Amino acid sequence: DNRRRCYLRVVGLDAKSSFRRMKFAPVLALMFCANLLCAQNFVINDDKILSDRVSAKLQSIGEELYEKSGIVLSVAAYEDIGEEGLSERAKRLNFKAPYALLILAVKPKKIEIFADEDTLKLFDKEQVLSPHPESGTILPILVSKNGKDVYNAAILNGYADIAEQIAANLGITLVNGLGNANKNTLNFLRALIYGFLAVVAIFIIYKKLRAKNG
């Protein structure tokens, strides 16, 4: 009888434990779904301007920056925004501070960076958007050649540049950043651009000298 009572007591405890697990299962499921719903998407690429590989890299950089700084760094790439300006399109996205948004429209050919006042102090917007090859990380690539790869390279370099500047100013390190690979790519492109300009300049001087000498 004692053994029977012990057995029933143990079975009862197991049943109660199982009931408690079943009772909390919906709560756990809701928490899991909430985490999925709260997952931040840092890449708006509905028009498929950016490749899946580049989008994945941008997402990984954005996630790490957000986890370590709380800043939402997003990128939006559109094929055509019609008569709507980039500022109007950015307002419709309704980002809350702290944030930075790199936005590109293929038609018309426009690119801009928007950010709240505090985040804007953490990176050099004018340098990132500079047309000069020695400083800019987006426009020199966009004008270097035509094709989708231009947008992928330019957006990835510009986005990574912004993220790394923010991280450096906050004293944090990004494992997923481009780092030296980004700088080497830019230096290579700058060398090509400067080399091309030098060849053009020499050709113009040569033609002028030849015309002058008859």
C-alpha positions as a LaTeX table, in Angstrom:
\begin{tabular}{lrrr}
\hline
Residue & $x$ (\AA) & $y$ (\AA) & $z$ (\AA) \\
\hline
Asp1 & 0.00 & 0.00 & 0.00 \\
Asn2 & 2.81 & 2.37 & 0.87 \\
Arg3 & 4.49 & 1.64 & $-2.44$ \\
Arg4 & 1.20 & 2.20 & $-4.26$ \\
Arg5 & 0.70 & 5.56 & $-2.52$ \\
Cys6 & 4.27 & 6.62 & $-3.41$ \\
Tyr7 & 3.71 & 5.62 & $-7.02$ \\
Leu8 & 0.47 & 7.60 & $-7.23$ \\
Arg9 & 2.18 & 10.60 & $-5.61$ \\
Val10 & 5.00 & 10.51 & $-8.18$ \\
Val11 & 2.54 & 10.11 & $-11.04$ \\
Gly12 & 0.56 & 13.02 & $-9.67$ \\
Leu13 & 3.65 & 15.22 & $-9.55$ \\
Asp14 & 4.54 & 14.29 & $-13.13$ \\
Ala15 & 1.01 & 15.06 & $-14.22$ \\
Lys16 & 1.11 & 18.45 & $-12.48$ \\
Ser17 & 4.49 & 19.24 & $-14.09$ \\
Ser18 & 3.15 & 18.29 & $-17.50$ \\
Phe19 & 0.07 & 20.44 & $-16.90$ \\
Arg20 & 2.26 & 23.40 & $-15.94$ \\
Arg21 & 4.36 & 22.94 & $-19.10$ \\
Met22 & 1.20 & 22.77 & $-21.19$ \\
Lys23 & $-0.13$ & 25.85 & $-19.41$ \\
Phe24 & 2.96 & 27.92 & $-20.20$ \\
Ala25 & 3.42 & 26.57 & $-23.73$ \\
Pro26 & 1.15 & 29.22 & $-25.31$ \\
Val27 & 3.03 & 31.93 & $-23.42$ \\
Leu28 & 6.36 & 30.66 & $-24.72$ \\
Ala29 & 4.95 & 30.41 & $-28.23$ \\
Leu30 & 3.71 & 34.02 & $-28.03$ \\
Met31 & 7.13 & 35.18 & $-26.81$ \\
Phe32 & 8.80 & 33.37 & $-29.71$ \\
Cys33 & 6.41 & 34.93 & $-32.22$ \\
Ala34 & 6.95 & 38.36 & $-30.67$ \\
Asn35 & 10.70 & 38.00 & $-31.13$ \\
Leu36 & 10.16 & 37.13 & $-34.77$ \\
Leu37 & 7.85 & 40.10 & $-35.26$ \\
Cys38 & 10.32 & 42.44 & $-33.57$ \\
Ala39 & 13.19 & 41.33 & $-35.79$ \\
Gln40 & 14.57 & 44.45 & $-37.43$ \\
Asn41 & 14.87 & 44.56 & $-41.20$ \\
Phe42 & 17.70 & 46.93 & $-42.10$ \\
Val43 & 17.44 & 46.51 & $-45.89$ \\
Ile44 & 14.48 & 47.77 & $-47.93$ \\
Asn45 & 15.08 & 46.22 & $-51.34$ \\
Asp46 & 11.62 & 45.58 & $-52.76$ \\
Asp47 & 12.72 & 46.53 & $-56.28$ \\
Lys48 & 15.64 & 44.05 & $-56.14$ \\
Ile49 & 18.28 & 46.68 & $-56.94$ \\
Leu50 & 20.65 & 44.93 & $-54.56$ \\
Ser51 & 21.69 & 41.30 & $-54.84$ \\
Asp52 & 20.71 & 38.78 & $-52.18$ \\
Arg53 & 24.35 & 38.39 & $-51.17$ \\
Val54 & 24.86 & 42.13 & $-50.66$ \\
Ser55 & 21.52 & 42.44 & $-48.86$ \\
Ala56 & 22.56 & 39.67 & $-46.46$ \\
Lys57 & 25.87 & 41.41 & $-45.75$ \\
Leu58 & 24.14 & 44.75 & $-45.14$ \\
Gln59 & 21.68 & 43.03 & $-42.81$ \\
Ser60 & 24.47 & 41.42 & $-40.78$ \\
Ile61 & 26.30 & 44.76 & $-40.38$ \\
Gly62 & 23.06 & 46.51 & $-39.41$ \\
Glu63 & 22.13 & 43.84 & $-36.86$ \\
Glu64 & 25.52 & 44.00 & $-35.17$ \\
Leu65 & 25.54 & 47.79 & $-35.05$ \\
Tyr66 & 22.04 & 47.82 & $-33.59$ \\
Glu67 & 22.89 & 45.20 & $-30.95$ \\
Lys68 & 25.98 & 47.13 & $-29.83$ \\
Ser69 & 24.78 & 50.73 & $-30.17$ \\
Gly70 & 20.99 & 50.75 & $-30.39$ \\
Ile71 & 21.23 & 52.74 & $-33.64$ \\
Val72 & 19.13 & 51.60 & $-36.60$ \\
Leu73 & 21.20 & 52.00 & $-39.77$ \\
Ser74 & 18.98 & 51.18 & $-42.75$ \\
Val75 & 19.28 & 51.27 & $-46.52$ \\
Ala76 & 16.47 & 51.67 & $-49.03$ \\
Ala77 & 16.97 & 51.12 & $-52.77$ \\
Tyr78 & 14.26 & 51.93 & $-55.32$ \\
Glu79 & 14.05 & 51.58 & $-59.07$ \\
Asp80 & 11.78 & 54.59 & $-59.59$ \\
Ile81 & 10.21 & 57.02 & $-57.11$ \\
Gly82 & 8.53 & 59.14 & $-59.79$ \\
Glu83 & 8.06 & 62.77 & $-58.83$ \\
Glu84 & 8.40 & 62.04 & $-55.14$ \\
Gly85 & 11.59 & 63.37 & $-53.52$ \\
Leu86 & 13.93 & 61.27 & $-51.42$ \\
Ser87 & 13.04 & 63.26 & $-48.29$ \\
Glu88 & 9.33 & 62.56 & $-48.78$ \\
Arg89 & 10.00 & 58.85 & $-49.32$ \\
Ala90 & 12.23 & 58.78 & $-46.22$ \\
Lys91 & 9.49 & 60.43 & $-44.10$ \\
Arg92 & 7.03 & 57.76 & $-45.19$ \\
Leu93 & 9.36 & 55.10 & $-43.79$ \\
Asn94 & 8.83 & 56.73 & $-40.38$ \\
Phe95 & 12.10 & 55.87 & $-38.64$ \\
Lys96 & 12.52 & 56.82 & $-34.98$ \\
Ala97 & 15.71 & 58.17 & $-33.41$ \\
Pro98 & 18.41 & 57.02 & $-33.15$ \\
Tyr99 & 18.63 & 56.13 & $-36.83$ \\
Ala100 & 20.43 & 56.74 & $-40.11$ \\
Leu101 & 19.03 & 55.95 & $-43.55$ \\
Leu102 & 20.97 & 55.58 & $-46.80$ \\
Ile103 & 18.44 & 55.90 & $-49.61$ \\
Leu104 & 18.95 & 55.44 & $-53.35$ \\
Ala105 & 16.67 & 55.94 & $-56.36$ \\
Val106 & 17.86 & 54.69 & $-59.75$ \\
Lys107 & 15.25 & 56.91 & $-61.46$ \\
Pro108 & 15.92 & 59.74 & $-61.00$ \\
Lys109 & 19.56 & 59.12 & $-60.16$ \\
Lys110 & 19.66 & 60.35 & $-56.58$ \\
Ile111 & 21.20 & 59.25 & $-53.32$ \\
Glu112 & 20.95 & 60.78 & $-49.87$ \\
Ile113 & 21.58 & 60.09 & $-46.20$ \\
Phe114 & 19.06 & 61.05 & $-43.50$ \\
Ala115 & 19.66 & 60.79 & $-39.77$ \\
Asp116 & 18.53 & 62.27 & $-36.48$ \\
Glu117 & 20.64 & 65.07 & $-35.02$ \\
Asp118 & 22.59 & 62.96 & $-32.53$ \\
Thr119 & 23.37 & 60.14 & $-34.95$ \\
Leu120 & 24.47 & 62.65 & $-37.60$ \\
Lys121 & 27.28 & 63.71 & $-35.26$ \\
Leu122 & 28.72 & 60.19 & $-35.30$ \\
Phe123 & 29.70 & 60.10 & $-38.99$ \\
Asp124 & 30.82 & 62.50 & $-41.73$ \\
Lys125 & 27.91 & 62.70 & $-44.16$ \\
Glu126 & 29.69 & 65.07 & $-46.55$ \\
Gln127 & 32.70 & 62.77 & $-46.75$ \\
Val128 & 30.59 & 59.68 & $-47.45$ \\
Leu129 & 28.69 & 61.48 & $-50.22$ \\
Ser130 & 31.70 & 63.32 & $-51.62$ \\
Pro131 & 32.15 & 63.02 & $-55.41$ \\
His132 & 35.92 & 63.13 & $-54.98$ \\
Pro133 & 37.67 & 59.74 & $-55.31$ \\
Glu134 & 40.08 & 60.50 & $-52.46$ \\
Ser135 & 37.27 & 60.77 & $-49.89$ \\
Gly136 & 33.86 & 59.66 & $-51.17$ \\
Thr137 & 32.80 & 56.06 & $-50.68$ \\
Ile138 & 29.66 & 56.01 & $-52.87$ \\
Leu139 & 29.59 & 58.48 & $-55.79$ \\
Pro140 & 33.06 & 57.64 & $-57.21$ \\
Ile141 & 31.89 & 54.03 & $-57.57$ \\
Leu142 & 28.50 & 54.98 & $-59.05$ \\
Val143 & 30.13 & 56.99 & $-61.84$ \\
Ser144 & 32.88 & 54.48 & $-62.55$ \\
Lys145 & 30.77 & 52.20 & $-64.80$ \\
Asn146 & 27.21 & 51.14 & $-65.58$ \\
Gly147 & 25.24 & 48.13 & $-64.39$ \\
Lys148 & 23.66 & 46.67 & $-61.26$ \\
Asp149 & 27.02 & 45.79 & $-59.74$ \\
Val150 & 27.70 & 49.51 & $-59.42$ \\
Tyr151 & 24.76 & 49.93 & $-57.05$ \\
Asn152 & 25.74 & 46.85 & $-55.07$ \\
Ala153 & 29.35 & 48.00 & $-54.64$ \\
Ala154 & 28.49 & 51.63 & $-53.95$ \\
Ile155 & 25.75 & 50.92 & $-51.41$ \\
Leu156 & 27.78 & 48.27 & $-49.60$ \\
Asn157 & 30.84 & 50.52 & $-49.37$ \\
Gly158 & 28.85 & 53.57 & $-48.27$ \\
Tyr159 & 26.77 & 51.64 & $-45.74$ \\
Ala160 & 29.84 & 49.97 & $-44.25$ \\
Asp161 & 31.64 & 53.32 & $-44.11$ \\
Ile162 & 28.78 & 54.89 & $-42.13$ \\
Ala163 & 28.55 & 51.88 & $-39.78$ \\
Glu164 & 32.29 & 51.82 & $-39.12$ \\
Gln165 & 32.43 & 55.57 & $-38.46$ \\
Ile166 & 29.55 & 55.30 & $-35.97$ \\
Ala167 & 31.21 & 52.32 & $-34.30$ \\
Ala168 & 34.59 & 54.08 & $-34.08$ \\
Asn169 & 33.04 & 57.18 & $-32.50$ \\
Leu170 & 31.22 & 55.03 & $-29.94$ \\
Gly171 & 34.32 & 52.97 & $-29.18$ \\
Ile172 & 32.91 & 49.67 & $-30.40$ \\
Thr173 & 34.20 & 47.13 & $-32.92$ \\
Leu174 & 32.17 & 45.61 & $-35.73$ \\
Val175 & 33.08 & 42.01 & $-36.48$ \\
Asn176 & 30.90 & 42.03 & $-39.61$ \\
Gly177 & 32.30 & 45.30 & $-41.00$ \\
Leu178 & 34.29 & 45.40 & $-44.22$ \\
Gly179 & 37.35 & 46.99 & $-42.59$ \\
Asn180 & 40.52 & 46.72 & $-44.65$ \\
Ala181 & 38.74 & 44.95 & $-47.50$ \\
Asn182 & 36.56 & 48.03 & $-47.92$ \\
Lys183 & 39.57 & 50.37 & $-47.91$ \\
Asn184 & 41.49 & 48.19 & $-50.39$ \\
Thr185 & 38.54 & 48.17 & $-52.79$ \\
Leu186 & 38.22 & 51.93 & $-52.61$ \\
Asn187 & 41.95 & 52.46 & $-53.07$ \\
Phe188 & 41.92 & 50.19 & $-56.12$ \\
Leu189 & 39.00 & 52.11 & $-57.66$ \\
Arg190 & 40.67 & 55.42 & $-56.88$ \\
Ala191 & 43.86 & 54.24 & $-58.55$ \\
Leu192 & 41.89 & 53.28 & $-61.67$ \\
Ile193 & 40.10 & 56.64 & $-61.76$ \\
Tyr194 & 43.27 & 58.66 & $-61.24$ \\
Gly195 & 45.07 & 56.55 & $-63.84$ \\
Phe196 & 42.29 & 57.17 & $-66.35$ \\
Leu197 & 42.32 & 60.93 & $-65.66$ \\
Ala198 & 46.11 & 61.01 & $-66.07$ \\
Val199 & 45.91 & 59.25 & $-69.44$ \\
Val200 & 43.22 & 61.68 & $-70.61$ \\
Ala201 & 45.28 & 64.69 & $-69.49$ \\
Ile202 & 48.40 & 63.41 & $-71.25$ \\
Phe203 & 46.40 & 62.74 & $-74.42$ \\
Ile204 & 44.96 & 66.31 & $-74.40$ \\
Ile205 & 48.39 & 67.87 & $-73.85$ \\
Tyr206 & 49.84 & 65.72 & $-76.63$ \\
Lys207 & 47.12 & 66.82 & $-79.08$ \\
Lys208 & 47.64 & 70.50 & $-78.21$ \\
Leu209 & 51.40 & 70.27 & $-78.64$ \\
Arg210 & 51.04 & 68.41 & $-81.92$ \\
Ala211 & 48.55 & 71.02 & $-83.25$ \\
Lys212 & 50.83 & 73.85 & $-82.13$ \\
Asn213 & 53.84 & 72.36 & $-83.90$ \\
Gly214 & 51.88 & 71.91 & $-87.11$ \\
\hline
\end{tabular}
